[in-house]
Amino acid sequence: MRDYEEHFKSDYQGRDIQSAYAEARKMVDTILTPADQTPLDVRQDIARKTVRNFRDHINKGFLEYRKSVTESGDFAYTEWTGQGSVLVDALGREFLDILGGFGLYSYGIRHPKIVAAVKAQLDRSPQYSQELLDPLRAELGHVLALLTPGKIQYGFFANSGTEAVEGAMKLAKLYTGKKGFIAMLKGFHGKTLGSLSLIGKKVFRKPLLPLLDGVQHVPFGDADAVERLLAAAKIVGQDIAAVVVEPVQGEAGAIVPPDDFWPRLREVCNHYGVLLIADEVQTGFGRTGKIFGVDHWDVTPDIMCFGKALGGGVVPMSAFFSTPEIWSCMEPNPFMHTTTTGGNPLACASALAAITVLIEDDLAGQAKTKGEYVLKQLGVLKARYPGVLAKARGLGLLLGMEFPTDGIGYKVASGLFSRGVLTAGTLTNAKNIRFEPALNIPQETLDEVLTRLEDVFKSIDLPQRKKVSNLYAGRMLHVDLSAGKVTEEPLNDDWVREYIGGWGLGAKYYTESVDPKVAPLSPENTIVVMTGPMAGTLAPTGSRTCVVSKSPHTGTIFESNIGGAFGPELKFAGYDGIVISGKAGQPVCLQIEDGSVSLEDATSLWGMGIFETERALEDKLGCDMKSLAIGPAGENIVPFACVGSESYRQMGRGGVGTLFGSKNLKAIAVRGTGGIQVAEIGEFWAKVSEHLENNLMTIDNQWAKEQGTPMLVDVTNEMGIHPTRNFTLGVNPNRRKLDADAVADIRIGDRACATCPLGCGNFTSVNGVEVEGPEYETLCLGGSNCDINDMEQVMRFNRTCDDLGLDTISTGNVIGLAMALTESGAADLGLTFGDAASYLKVLDEIARQSTPRGRDLAMGSAKLADKYSQPDQAAHSKGLEMPGYDPRGNYGLGLAYATSERGACHLRAFPLFADDPFNLKSLANDVVTMQNVNGAKWSMCFCDFWGSVDTTIMADLLTAGLGRQISSTDLDKVGERVWNLVRMFNLAAGFTAADDTLSEKITKRALENGPHEGRTLSPETLEELKGFYYRQRGWDKAGRPKAAKLRELGLAELIEPA
Amino acid sequence: MEKHLMAIPNRCTGCNRCVYACSAVKEGMFMPSKARIHVNNMSHEGYSVPSVCFQCPKASCMEACPTGAISRSTRGVVVVDAKKCDGCGNCVSACPYGMIEQYASGTAYKCDLCGGAPACVAECHYGALVFKEPDKTSLNCRKEQMKQRSKSGEPEEKRRALAIEVLNGAERVPRSAGYMR
């Protein structure tokens, strides 16, 4: 800090009347000189002297706090003049004002109409005689009575806000004959002794205790707490005169109460015969988007306090107003409360002129529109610069920005200051900074402020401390492809507690980063890649990696995950996840080598298949690199394009590859050499071994090790739900050619994901065709469903899809459908059941959209069937093609598909082995339970194939790893929370219960062979299932989570206003 | 004769449990880059080759060490005495299998068979690692594996070069195959 003693020498030597006269005279001369004619040296002298005078005669404490001093160069910023939203200091430096004098300048600085009225009144009579009746005060009383709600009619004028509150307190005591008050925590009402008693902050109150007797505080927004206090007060005879509340808390950081708070307060006060005082000092006169704050809830208080903007920002003025009934107590002795200067003619002229401006210019309406605009823009900045802005909130133009720490807040405040934007925020109190400009601030000025704010956000170096956190790497990577910029921030601890990782944490990061209406393929959409807490440890099957985004195929939020070793590698490189936004100008590869992250030109890789891309990346980064890459399908925006890794692993469903393609992101390549810490390695390892031996490596899960997913070929055929010939049959007569034994015959090795002892992958080889697979879904959709009963051809299909980046489930569906359309004569797509040559040939046409039929098939099943007017031939839900379990033979699967957030998906709930596949009620219960467990499981990033893992085991592993107690109940809640979070997102995106459905192939057309021959899953049955399901979930009949459910899950912020 | 550690690549699935376990024992955290065993995953070919230290009878690392920091224990294990190691890195260049490496500080580290109970073997659920008394088959197998030697490059490159050799020479058969295949 500057040495003030040295820089601004003191010349004060005690009493000196001649000097007093000379100094005053000099200042008056300066005042009398028009501001623009005052020479620079005089102004510099004033700037210097002002600091000295503050130090020597006002309070030197301010010099340590005010940015005008701490952030200044040689000359402190000294108030000089201003107009509207622009303030100019003594040296001509300009500031855009969004501090607005804490609400004083609602009309801007020196509003011409108000100044004109005051000047005119000044020439007529500036003060009143104290004896004659003063007309302006009386008229202002009349005007305010007309402006205020309900029966408010009489008032008293004073000079400052705190006087208004003092007066209101006196009035309440006098009228009720009681002495106590209830005020709100963090509330602010002024600093004179009475109103100070009401303040909800220790720092101002404690040094001055005792203050007024009988004042109690409750949390703002908690009407129940007020009621409890009043009830208790009544019982113990502790009389309460009034409850004093700000409609929206200002000083506390623009805190808006719940919608039922004010109506409830009114109700409770009526019930207990207690007065309700609204402190509208900051919220009144348009500030919050209505004339008064209480207007938002149509509540009439008993007493209202005004200040700040009441005086139009020109002459100070305040007032308290009440009803005739209450005011009557002041009438017997009108001298009970008086003031010499309150309501003086200048102030009244100022207030009257201000009220005309308020109404002529619809300042309340302006505040509403601009407030919404600013909040939206702050939301964008919050997402764009994570870790800088924690929250933005408020009502109208009483807005607040909350920062993670005082330090960051002060950096923003001082950054704004140095860029010519005036805000509050001092060294010691900058966590909450108000954004409170003039209500008539021009839109261009507002935009300029936001631009400068973004510039400040950009410049802020967040603390890059690598937290020593068990199980997690502790950092998130943010990649803005449009700007070509990469930043990182600490992992959000609060979110980790609520969502753990994987799907849940990914969904949280995702929903915080976009508007639910975002177009999936637009640069505004983001892609969140997220690992789980077990990735990079010995915990078996816990290494899966999720992507959460909005699906280009279904338009819903979706999650797709992948096995292999990408997730652990990302964590070893130091990141738990990546948030990708924007769109690159040309193909790029996101390259991460430990802490070194860059966007590399990938033009040379564009057009390559995934296999070749991976080889090229290995050549560059070494063979231990792990990647997520797209092939031609993703590049050409095929809506069911997948992302591939380690050649044969995919994030298959919903179009992750499409999203990569839309952003010109060819691949993410990672090499990491760091490590993952756990609380105590021996204990953690012991827990891992215990659950691995006792639960994982048991008969329940051994199918994965022995046979892998092909064992399902037999299971589903036995059940009669094995989609065959475009979902026409439920049993494939040729299934022996595609079953687990057929795969075993050509298997030459087993493959496993990172740290998985099951090794469910079958590496097969026949006639020179090698592939890891085929998995069940590929055998079914790419085999049976296309009537290709030849393992070698299915392997070719598998390998080609993997290389091109096509999801085999969607691709098998759409080809099967094209075969059915061709055979029925509805379309001629040159594809027929069992014709392997054309079936393999069309893959490249789809992926590159290179032929008319390729483009047809690339639309996906739903659109293809619609195009040829055969909607009852496509098997899908929400546009996502169905996996290999026909819901007509198991209604639980139908419900699971219909209610999945991403469309027809078997990884949300899998009631395949239900005792009774047609018992609607118990299936609905099963589906909810399974969905919730999977919500937790995918958030832990465990594999589906650890079928016996439950939240108890997950919690045990998490507890051992973190060294902090996590219960199974916590994890159950996580699962349910995720479902409700994504449900609310889909609802906000425009989906409704009507979208929780299955295509007509399932609801109208019957299965044609097997045990369920002749069966459909009728729309009525589905509705009945949904009814049970919604009820079980705590959702209303329209499938909307009820407020109570959201509150129970800690999702209260998603509750929509009624 | 002392037990020896052997890898059977045909059985390896590339899960890397051995690697994670090794780093947990040696580093107290899961940090594969600092493990004393490595798995070369060739996922496109669906094959993985574990790289293990053979505790060579004529150990190049030991011969290359100028400070006598590397010695052979009574059980035949080649061990590094960190106190004597001056971080010159000669041993790293000398090892033809890429199985001795250095910390950032320069100190060399390598497999010491966990004092006779290797954690990697215990964590392998596929039988791809064995720790046993030598017999004729295993000795032949070990001799075959030790034949390929890679003289230049970083340890990672040496291991990969040898792994590719192993893949090229592999007779890949279903897992029903017999001992050491």
PDB file of N, CA and C in Angstrom, chain A residues 263-336:
ATOM      1  N   PRO A 263     -46.440 -14.199   0.986  1.00  0.00           N
ATOM      2  CA  PRO A 263     -47.844 -14.516   1.319  1.00  0.00           C
ATOM      3  C   PRO A 263     -47.974 -15.210   2.673  1.00  0.00           C
ATOM      4  N   ARG A 264     -47.035 -16.102   2.964  1.00  0.00           N
ATOM      5  CA  ARG A 264     -47.080 -16.799   4.251  1.00  0.00           C
ATOM      6  C   ARG A 264     -46.831 -15.838   5.407  1.00  0.00           C
ATOM      7  N   LEU A 265     -45.872 -14.905   5.207  1.00  0.00           N
ATOM      8  CA  LEU A 265     -45.589 -13.919   6.252  1.00  0.00           C
ATOM      9  C   LEU A 265     -46.854 -13.127   6.592  1.00  0.00           C
ATOM     10  N   ARG A 266     -47.549 -12.718   5.510  1.00  0.00           N
ATOM     11  CA  ARG A 266     -48.768 -11.932   5.701  1.00  0.00           C
ATOM     12  C   ARG A 266     -49.783 -12.735   6.535  1.00  0.00           C
ATOM     13  N   GLU A 267     -49.915 -14.003   6.150  1.00  0.00           N
ATOM     14  CA  GLU A 267     -50.859 -14.891   6.809  1.00  0.00           C
ATOM     15  C   GLU A 267     -50.521 -15.048   8.294  1.00  0.00           C
ATOM     16  N   VAL A 268     -49.242 -15.326   8.540  1.00  0.00           N
ATOM     17  CA  VAL A 268     -48.786 -15.577   9.900  1.00  0.00           C
ATOM     18  C   VAL A 268     -48.936 -14.319  10.757  1.00  0.00           C
ATOM     19  N   CYS A 269     -48.571 -13.151  10.201  1.00  0.00           N
ATOM     20  CA  CYS A 269     -48.679 -11.901  10.954  1.00  0.00           C
ATOM     21  C   CYS A 269     -50.140 -11.617  11.284  1.00  0.00           C
ATOM     22  N   ASN A 270     -51.015 -11.836  10.294  1.00  0.00           N
ATOM     23  CA  ASN A 270     -52.445 -11.651  10.576  1.00  0.00           C
ATOM     24  C   ASN A 270     -52.883 -12.550  11.718  1.00  0.00           C
ATOM     25  N   HIS A 271     -52.442 -13.803  11.637  1.00  0.00           N
ATOM     26  CA  HIS A 271     -52.875 -14.787  12.625  1.00  0.00           C
ATOM     27  C   HIS A 271     -52.460 -14.391  14.036  1.00  0.00           C
ATOM     28  N   TYR A 272     -51.242 -13.873  14.174  1.00  0.00           N
ATOM     29  CA  TYR A 272     -50.742 -13.543  15.512  1.00  0.00           C
ATOM     30  C   TYR A 272     -50.928 -12.070  15.876  1.00  0.00           C
ATOM     31  N   GLY A 273     -51.606 -11.301  14.994  1.00  0.00           N
ATOM     32  CA  GLY A 273     -51.843  -9.893  15.289  1.00  0.00           C
ATOM     33  C   GLY A 273     -50.555  -9.097  15.410  1.00  0.00           C
ATOM     34  N   VAL A 274     -49.635  -9.359  14.495  1.00  0.00           N
ATOM     35  CA  VAL A 274     -48.337  -8.690  14.517  1.00  0.00           C
ATOM     36  C   VAL A 274     -48.218  -7.881  13.226  1.00  0.00           C
ATOM     37  N   LEU A 275     -47.574  -6.706  13.286  1.00  0.00           N
ATOM     38  CA  LEU A 275     -47.458  -5.899  12.075  1.00  0.00           C
ATOM     39  C   LEU A 275     -46.347  -6.437  11.174  1.00  0.00           C
ATOM     40  N   LEU A 276     -46.565  -6.239   9.880  1.00  0.00           N
ATOM     41  CA  LEU A 276     -45.563  -6.664   8.894  1.00  0.00           C
ATOM     42  C   LEU A 276     -44.961  -5.404   8.272  1.00  0.00           C
ATOM     43  N   ILE A 277     -43.670  -5.221   8.484  1.00  0.00           N
ATOM     44  CA  ILE A 277     -42.998  -4.034   7.952  1.00  0.00           C
ATOM     45  C   ILE A 277     -42.112  -4.435   6.779  1.00  0.00           C
ATOM     46  N   ALA A 278     -42.359  -3.822   5.627  1.00  0.00           N
ATOM     47  CA  ALA A 278     -41.513  -4.083   4.464  1.00  0.00           C
ATOM     48  C   ALA A 278     -40.501  -2.962   4.340  1.00  0.00           C
ATOM     49  N   ASP A 279     -39.228  -3.338   4.425  1.00  0.00           N
ATOM     50  CA  ASP A 279     -38.178  -2.349   4.228  1.00  0.00           C
ATOM     51  C   ASP A 279     -37.887  -2.267   2.730  1.00  0.00           C
ATOM     52  N   GLU A 280     -38.536  -1.301   2.080  1.00  0.00           N
ATOM     53  CA  GLU A 280     -38.405  -1.146   0.619  1.00  0.00           C
ATOM     54  C   GLU A 280     -37.364  -0.091   0.275  1.00  0.00           C
ATOM     55  N   VAL A 281     -36.485   0.226   1.222  1.00  0.00           N
ATOM     56  CA  VAL A 281     -35.512   1.292   0.985  1.00  0.00           C
ATOM     57  C   VAL A 281     -34.728   1.029  -0.307  1.00  0.00           C
ATOM     58  N   GLN A 282     -34.305  -0.242  -0.469  1.00  0.00           N
ATOM     59  CA  GLN A 282     -33.524  -0.544  -1.668  1.00  0.00           C
ATOM     60  C   GLN A 282     -34.388  -1.086  -2.809  1.00  0.00           C
ATOM     61  N   THR A 283     -35.468  -1.779  -2.455  1.00  0.00           N
ATOM     62  CA  THR A 283     -36.248  -2.463  -3.487  1.00  0.00           C
ATOM     63  C   THR A 283     -37.324  -1.585  -4.107  1.00  0.00           C
ATOM     64  N   GLY A 284     -37.650  -0.458  -3.471  1.00  0.00           N
ATOM     65  CA  GLY A 284     -38.775   0.341  -3.941  1.00  0.00           C
ATOM     66  C   GLY A 284     -38.507   1.095  -5.233  1.00  0.00           C
ATOM     67  N   PHE A 285     -39.554   1.566  -5.846  1.00  0.00           N
ATOM     68  CA  PHE A 285     -39.499   2.430  -7.021  1.00  0.00           C
ATOM     69  C   PHE A 285     -38.828   1.778  -8.225  1.00  0.00           C
ATOM     70  N   GLY A 286     -39.312   0.589  -8.537  1.00  0.00           N
ATOM     71  CA  GLY A 286     -38.953  -0.040  -9.804  1.00  0.00           C
ATOM     72  C   GLY A 286     -37.738  -0.930  -9.784  1.00  0.00           C
ATOM     73  N   ARG A 287     -36.948  -0.878  -8.721  1.00  0.00           N
ATOM     74  CA  ARG A 287     -35.669  -1.584  -8.689  1.00  0.00           C
ATOM     75  C   ARG A 287     -35.772  -3.090  -9.032  1.00  0.00           C
ATOM     76  N   THR A 288     -36.803  -3.741  -8.527  1.00  0.00           N
ATOM     77  CA  THR A 288     -36.873  -5.196  -8.728  1.00  0.00           C
ATOM     78  C   THR A 288     -37.745  -5.602  -9.915  1.00  0.00           C
ATOM     79  N   GLY A 289     -38.184  -4.601 -10.703  1.00  0.00           N
ATOM     80  CA  GLY A 289     -39.000  -4.956 -11.861  1.00  0.00           C
ATOM     81  C   GLY A 289     -40.485  -4.745 -11.631  1.00  0.00           C
ATOM     82  N   LYS A 290     -40.851  -4.376 -10.400  1.00  0.00           N
ATOM     83  CA  LYS A 290     -42.215  -3.931 -10.096  1.00  0.00           C
ATOM     84  C   LYS A 290     -42.031  -2.629  -9.326  1.00  0.00           C
ATOM     85  N   ILE A 291     -43.125  -1.853  -9.141  1.00  0.00           N
ATOM     86  CA  ILE A 291     -42.918  -0.575  -8.459  1.00  0.00           C
ATOM     87  C   ILE A 291     -42.372  -0.819  -7.049  1.00  0.00           C
ATOM     88  N   PHE A 292     -42.967  -1.769  -6.357  1.00  0.00           N
ATOM     89  CA  PHE A 292     -42.403  -2.150  -5.053  1.00  0.00           C
ATOM     90  C   PHE A 292     -42.063  -3.639  -5.048  1.00  0.00           C
ATOM     91  N   GLY A 293     -41.138  -4.016  -4.197  1.00  0.00           N
ATOM     92  CA  GLY A 293     -40.741  -5.420  -4.116  1.00  0.00           C
ATOM     93  C   GLY A 293     -41.919  -6.312  -3.765  1.00  0.00           C
ATOM     94  N   VAL A 294     -42.752  -5.871  -2.813  1.00  0.00           N
ATOM     95  CA  VAL A 294     -43.857  -6.741  -2.372  1.00  0.00           C
ATOM     96  C   VAL A 294     -44.877  -6.969  -3.483  1.00  0.00           C
ATOM     97  N   ASP A 295     -44.853  -6.122  -4.525  1.00  0.00           N
ATOM     98  CA  ASP A 295     -45.792  -6.303  -5.634  1.00  0.00           C
ATOM     99  C   ASP A 295     -45.603  -7.640  -6.340  1.00  0.00           C
ATOM    100  N   HIS A 296     -44.409  -8.206  -6.219  1.00  0.00           N
ATOM    101  CA  HIS A 296     -44.171  -9.506  -6.872  1.00  0.00           C
ATOM    102  C   HIS A 296     -45.089 -10.579  -6.299  1.00  0.00           C
ATOM    103  N   TRP A 297     -45.465 -10.394  -5.051  1.00  0.00           N
ATOM    104  CA  TRP A 297     -46.264 -11.446  -4.411  1.00  0.00           C
ATOM    105  C   TRP A 297     -47.647 -10.938  -3.993  1.00  0.00           C
ATOM    106  N   ASP A 298     -47.985  -9.712  -4.478  1.00  0.00           N
ATOM    107  CA  ASP A 298     -49.290  -9.115  -4.176  1.00  0.00           C
ATOM    108  C   ASP A 298     -49.600  -9.093  -2.690  1.00  0.00           C
ATOM    109  N   VAL A 299     -48.608  -8.713  -1.924  1.00  0.00           N
ATOM    110  CA  VAL A 299     -48.802  -8.653  -0.480  1.00  0.00           C
ATOM    111  C   VAL A 299     -48.806  -7.185  -0.056  1.00  0.00           C
ATOM    112  N   THR A 300     -49.723  -6.796   0.813  1.00  0.00           N
ATOM    113  CA  THR A 300     -49.696  -5.446   1.362  1.00  0.00           C
ATOM    114  C   THR A 300     -49.168  -5.505   2.778  1.00  0.00           C
ATOM    115  N   PRO A 301     -48.042  -4.860   3.022  1.00  0.00           N
ATOM    116  CA  PRO A 301     -47.520  -4.821   4.389  1.00  0.00           C
ATOM    117  C   PRO A 301     -48.322  -3.797   5.203  1.00  0.00           C
ATOM    118  N   ASP A 302     -48.073  -3.770   6.506  1.00  0.00           N
ATOM    119  CA  ASP A 302     -48.734  -2.773   7.339  1.00  0.00           C
ATOM    120  C   ASP A 302     -47.973  -1.452   7.317  1.00  0.00           C
ATOM    121  N   ILE A 303     -46.672  -1.570   7.240  1.00  0.00           N
ATOM    122  CA  ILE A 303     -45.845  -0.364   7.182  1.00  0.00           C
ATOM    123  C   ILE A 303     -44.794  -0.570   6.088  1.00  0.00           C
ATOM    124  N   MET A 304     -44.566   0.461   5.290  1.00  0.00           N
ATOM    125  CA  MET A 304     -43.530   0.367   4.260  1.00  0.00           C
ATOM    126  C   MET A 304     -42.492   1.460   4.497  1.00  0.00           C
ATOM    127  N   CYS A 305     -41.213   1.096   4.322  1.00  0.00           N
ATOM    128  CA  CYS A 305     -40.136   2.071   4.487  1.00  0.00           C
ATOM    129  C   CYS A 305     -39.525   2.363   3.128  1.00  0.00           C
ATOM    130  N   PHE A 306     -39.324   3.644   2.817  1.00  0.00           N
ATOM    131  CA  PHE A 306     -38.710   4.027   1.550  1.00  0.00           C
ATOM    132  C   PHE A 306     -37.452   4.845   1.804  1.00  0.00           C
ATOM    133  N   GLY A 307     -36.591   4.888   0.809  1.00  0.00           N
ATOM    134  CA  GLY A 307     -35.376   5.681   0.924  1.00  0.00           C
ATOM    135  C   GLY A 307     -34.677   5.671  -0.418  1.00  0.00           C
ATOM    136  N   LYS A 308     -33.387   5.860  -0.413  1.00  0.00           N
ATOM    137  CA  LYS A 308     -32.555   5.817  -1.622  1.00  0.00           C
ATOM    138  C   LYS A 308     -33.243   6.434  -2.838  1.00  0.00           C
ATOM    139  N   ALA A 309     -33.814   5.594  -3.719  1.00  0.00           N
ATOM    140  CA  ALA A 309     -34.345   6.091  -4.987  1.00  0.00           C
ATOM    141  C   ALA A 309     -35.526   7.035  -4.810  1.00  0.00           C
ATOM    142  N   LEU A 310     -36.146   7.042  -3.619  1.00  0.00           N
ATOM    143  CA  LEU A 310     -37.285   7.937  -3.397  1.00  0.00           C
ATOM    144  C   LEU A 310     -36.906   9.376  -3.744  1.00  0.00           C
ATOM    145  N   GLY A 311     -35.694   9.763  -3.376  1.00  0.00           N
ATOM    146  CA  GLY A 311     -35.251  11.129  -3.623  1.00  0.00           C
ATOM    147  C   GLY A 311     -34.758  11.369  -5.035  1.00  0.00           C
ATOM    148  N   GLY A 312     -34.934  10.386  -5.906  1.00  0.00           N
ATOM    149  CA  GLY A 312     -34.574  10.574  -7.310  1.00  0.00           C
ATOM    150  C   GLY A 312     -33.076  10.651  -7.549  1.00  0.00           C
ATOM    151  N   GLY A 313     -32.295  10.366  -6.534  1.00  0.00           N
ATOM    152  CA  GLY A 313     -30.846  10.400  -6.711  1.00  0.00           C
ATOM    153  C   GLY A 313     -30.302  11.825  -6.739  1.00  0.00           C
ATOM    154  N   VAL A 314     -31.148  12.776  -6.391  1.00  0.00           N
ATOM    155  CA  VAL A 314     -30.681  14.168  -6.417  1.00  0.00           C
ATOM    156  C   VAL A 314     -30.665  14.751  -5.001  1.00  0.00           C
ATOM    157  N   VAL A 315     -31.789  14.644  -4.282  1.00  0.00           N
ATOM    158  CA  VAL A 315     -31.823  15.119  -2.892  1.00  0.00           C
ATOM    159  C   VAL A 315     -32.185  13.926  -2.010  1.00  0.00           C
ATOM    160  N   PRO A 316     -31.452  13.745  -0.907  1.00  0.00           N
ATOM    161  CA  PRO A 316     -31.745  12.588  -0.054  1.00  0.00           C
ATOM    162  C   PRO A 316     -33.145  12.685   0.543  1.00  0.00           C
ATOM    163  N   MET A 317     -33.806  11.584   0.624  1.00  0.00           N
ATOM    164  CA  MET A 317     -35.133  11.570   1.197  1.00  0.00           C
ATOM    165  C   MET A 317     -35.492  10.146   1.586  1.00  0.00           C
ATOM    166  N   SER A 318     -36.280  10.023   2.642  1.00  0.00           N
ATOM    167  CA  SER A 318     -36.809   8.720   3.006  1.00  0.00           C
ATOM    168  C   SER A 318     -38.201   8.922   3.583  1.00  0.00           C
ATOM    169  N   ALA A 319     -38.895   7.815   3.829  1.00  0.00           N
ATOM    170  CA  ALA A 319     -40.261   7.929   4.349  1.00  0.00           C
ATOM    171  C   ALA A 319     -40.701   6.599   4.912  1.00  0.00           C
ATOM    172  N   PHE A 320     -41.643   6.646   5.824  1.00  0.00           N
ATOM    173  CA  PHE A 320     -42.350   5.405   6.167  1.00  0.00           C
ATOM    174  C   PHE A 320     -43.836   5.683   6.095  1.00  0.00           C
ATOM    175  N   PHE A 321     -44.559   4.723   5.569  1.00  0.00           N
ATOM    176  CA  PHE A 321     -45.971   4.889   5.288  1.00  0.00           C
ATOM    177  C   PHE A 321     -46.773   3.764   5.926  1.00  0.00           C
ATOM    178  N   SER A 322     -48.034   4.084   6.268  1.00  0.00           N
ATOM    179  CA  SER A 322     -48.860   3.028   6.852  1.00  0.00           C
ATOM    180  C   SER A 322     -50.347   3.309   6.587  1.00  0.00           C
ATOM    181  N   THR A 323     -51.181   2.508   7.218  1.00  0.00           N
ATOM    182  CA  THR A 323     -52.626   2.595   6.964  1.00  0.00           C
ATOM    183  C   THR A 323     -53.272   3.587   7.939  1.00  0.00           C
ATOM    184  N   PRO A 324     -54.457   4.086   7.585  1.00  0.00           N
ATOM    185  CA  PRO A 324     -55.149   5.035   8.476  1.00  0.00           C
ATOM    186  C   PRO A 324     -55.341   4.441   9.863  1.00  0.00           C
ATOM    187  N   GLU A 325     -55.692   3.177   9.922  1.00  0.00           N
ATOM    188  CA  GLU A 325     -55.942   2.496  11.188  1.00  0.00           C
ATOM    189  C   GLU A 325     -54.713   2.575  12.102  1.00  0.00           C
ATOM    190  N   ILE A 326     -53.562   2.236  11.540  1.00  0.00           N
ATOM    191  CA  ILE A 326     -52.346   2.240  12.351  1.00  0.00           C
ATOM    192  C   ILE A 326     -51.903   3.683  12.661  1.00  0.00           C
ATOM    193  N   TRP A 327     -52.030   4.514  11.613  1.00  0.00           N
ATOM    194  CA  TRP A 327     -51.564   5.900  11.763  1.00  0.00           C
ATOM    195  C   TRP A 327     -52.342   6.651  12.857  1.00  0.00           C
ATOM    196  N   SER A 328     -53.539   6.183  13.127  1.00  0.00           N
ATOM    197  CA  SER A 328     -54.393   6.903  14.085  1.00  0.00           C
ATOM    198  C   SER A 328     -53.705   7.063  15.446  1.00  0.00           C
ATOM    199  N   CYS A 329     -52.767   6.179  15.747  1.00  0.00           N
ATOM    200  CA  CYS A 329     -52.090   6.291  17.042  1.00  0.00           C
ATOM    201  C   CYS A 329     -51.161   7.504  17.107  1.00  0.00           C
ATOM    202  N   MET A 330     -50.827   8.054  15.923  1.00  0.00           N
ATOM    203  CA  MET A 330     -49.945   9.227  15.893  1.00  0.00           C
ATOM    204  C   MET A 330     -50.752  10.525  15.983  1.00  0.00           C
ATOM    205  N   GLU A 331     -52.057  10.398  15.806  1.00  0.00           N
ATOM    206  CA  GLU A 331     -52.859  11.613  15.692  1.00  0.00           C
ATOM    207  C   GLU A 331     -53.064  12.392  17.001  1.00  0.00           C
ATOM    208  N   PRO A 332     -53.289  11.721  18.125  1.00  0.00           N
ATOM    209  CA  PRO A 332     -53.505  12.477  19.360  1.00  0.00           C
ATOM    210  C   PRO A 332     -52.354  13.441  19.635  1.00  0.00           C
ATOM    211  N   ASN A 333     -51.130  13.005  19.355  1.00  0.00           N
ATOM    212  CA  ASN A 333     -49.997  13.905  19.555  1.00  0.00           C
ATOM    213  C   ASN A 333     -49.099  13.832  18.329  1.00  0.00           C
ATOM    214  N   PRO A 334     -49.362  14.711  17.330  1.00  0.00           N
ATOM    215  CA  PRO A 334     -48.592  14.629  16.088  1.00  0.00           C
ATOM    216  C   PRO A 334     -47.121  14.941  16.293  1.00  0.00           C
ATOM    217  N   PHE A 335     -46.742  15.443  17.481  1.00  0.00           N
ATOM    218  CA  PHE A 335     -45.325  15.769  17.737  1.00  0.00           C
ATOM    219  C   PHE A 335     -44.543  14.583  18.286  1.00  0.00           C
ATOM    220  N   MET A 336     -45.238  13.431  18.358  1.00  0.00           N
ATOM    221  CA  MET A 336     -44.538  12.223  18.797  1.00  0.00           C
ATOM    222  C   MET A 336     -43.310  11.952  17.935  1.00  0.00           C
TER     223      MET A 336
END
